[in-house]
Amino acid sequence: MTSCIPVIPSADLEKSLRFWVDGLGLSVDREMRYEGKLVGCMVHNEHIYCWLNKREGTPIKQEDYEGIRLYWAPVNIHQTRERLKRLGYDVSEIAERDYGQTEFFVTDDDGHSHCFGVATEA
């Protein structure tokens, strides 16, 4: 295997792009539309690729829906956290964990949990 591209379900792709593009700084391409509405697209940079796909069923997140959880390794954890915070996301405090990672968490508009972590500096 040479790569894996996560397929991430979204209730509203246009709204989701605020997190993926404005929040994480990824680019969008390969947009797929159905009856004028965005139903799929690739978000990426030079290192990572994710496919966002319209979630089937109700657009309202069900109570027990866990979706996916992504663990990100940002270049600058503080800048990433501040950018997401400025966009209005409820980001956790940055915490140093006993397993050697410094992390914070945020939930995107579709209810997906994202953890951003870097190795704790000694």
Coordinates of C-alpha atoms in Angstrom, one line a residue:
M1 CA 0.0 0.0 0.0
T2 CA 1.2 3.5 -0.7
S3 CA -1.6 5.6 0.8
C4 CA -5.0 5.7 2.5
I5 CA -7.5 8.5 2.0
P6 CA -10.2 8.8 4.7
V7 CA -13.7 9.3 3.5
I8 CA -15.4 11.6 6.0
P9 CA -19.2 12.0 6.0
S10 CA -20.7 15.4 6.2
A11 CA -24.3 16.7 6.6
D12 CA -23.5 20.0 4.9
L13 CA -20.2 20.0 2.8
E14 CA -20.3 23.8 2.2
K15 CA -20.5 24.4 5.9
S16 CA -17.9 21.8 6.6
L17 CA -15.3 23.4 4.4
R18 CA -15.0 26.3 6.9
F19 CA -13.3 23.8 9.3
W20 CA -11.2 22.0 6.6
V21 CA -10.1 25.0 4.5
D22 CA -10.3 28.0 6.8
G23 CA -9.5 26.2 10.0
L24 CA -6.9 23.6 8.8
G25 CA -5.6 25.5 5.8
L26 CA -6.3 22.7 3.3
S27 CA -7.1 23.2 -0.4
V28 CA -10.2 21.9 -2.1
D29 CA -10.4 20.2 -5.5
R30 CA -12.3 17.4 -7.4
E31 CA -15.6 18.9 -6.4
M32 CA -18.6 16.7 -7.3
R33 CA -22.0 18.3 -7.5
Y34 CA -25.5 16.8 -7.8
E35 CA -28.3 19.2 -8.8
G36 CA -26.0 22.1 -8.1
K37 CA -25.2 21.0 -4.5
L38 CA -21.8 19.9 -3.4
V39 CA -21.8 16.2 -2.6
G40 CA -18.1 15.3 -2.5
C41 CA -14.7 16.9 -2.7
M42 CA -11.0 16.3 -1.9
V43 CA -9.3 18.5 0.8
H44 CA -5.6 18.3 1.0
N45 CA -2.2 19.8 1.3
E46 CA 1.2 18.5 0.1
H47 CA 1.1 15.8 2.9
I48 CA -2.5 14.7 3.5
Y49 CA -5.6 14.0 1.6
C50 CA -9.2 13.4 2.8
W51 CA -12.4 12.9 0.9
L52 CA -15.5 14.7 2.2
N53 CA -18.7 13.0 1.2
K54 CA -22.4 13.9 1.7
R55 CA -23.7 11.9 4.6
E56 CA -26.6 9.7 3.8
G57 CA -29.8 9.9 5.8
T58 CA -30.9 12.7 8.0
P59 CA -28.8 15.9 8.1
I60 CA -29.2 16.0 11.9
K61 CA -26.5 14.2 13.8
Q62 CA -28.1 11.4 15.8
E63 CA -27.4 11.3 19.6
D64 CA -25.3 8.1 19.5
Y65 CA -23.4 9.0 16.3
E66 CA -19.7 8.8 16.9
G67 CA -18.5 9.2 13.3
I68 CA -14.7 9.3 13.0
R69 CA -11.9 10.7 15.1
L70 CA -8.8 12.1 13.5
Y71 CA -5.4 12.7 15.1
W72 CA -3.5 15.5 13.5
A73 CA 0.2 16.4 13.8
P74 CA 0.3 20.2 13.2
V75 CA 3.5 22.2 12.4
N76 CA 2.6 24.7 15.1
I77 CA 0.0 23.5 17.7
H78 CA -0.5 27.0 19.2
Q79 CA -1.2 28.7 15.8
T80 CA -3.5 25.9 14.8
R81 CA -5.5 26.1 18.0
E82 CA -5.7 29.9 17.8
R83 CA -6.9 29.9 14.2
L84 CA -9.7 27.4 15.1
K85 CA -10.6 29.4 18.2
R86 CA -10.9 32.6 16.1
L87 CA -13.3 30.8 13.8
G88 CA -15.5 30.1 16.7
Y89 CA -14.8 26.5 17.4
D90 CA -14.8 25.3 21.1
V91 CA -11.2 24.2 21.4
S92 CA -9.9 22.5 24.6
E93 CA -6.9 23.8 26.4
I94 CA -3.5 22.5 25.4
A95 CA -2.5 19.8 27.8
E96 CA 0.7 17.8 28.3
R97 CA -0.2 14.1 28.6
D98 CA 1.8 11.6 30.6
Y99 CA 2.3 9.5 27.5
G100 CA 4.6 12.2 26.0
Q101 CA 2.2 14.2 23.8
T102 CA 1.0 17.8 24.0
E103 CA -2.6 17.9 22.7
F104 CA -5.9 19.8 22.3
F105 CA -9.3 18.7 21.0
V106 CA -12.0 20.2 18.9
T107 CA -15.3 19.0 17.4
D108 CA -16.1 20.1 13.9
D109 CA -19.6 21.1 12.6
D110 CA -20.5 17.5 11.7
G111 CA -19.7 16.3 15.2
H112 CA -16.3 14.6 14.3
S113 CA -13.7 14.7 17.1
H114 CA -10.2 16.0 16.1
C115 CA -7.2 15.8 18.3
F116 CA -4.1 17.8 17.5
G117 CA -0.9 16.6 19.1
V118 CA 2.9 17.0 19.0
A119 CA 5.6 15.4 21.1
T120 CA 6.0 17.1 24.4
E121 CA 9.3 19.0 24.6
A122 CA 11.6 17.9 27.3

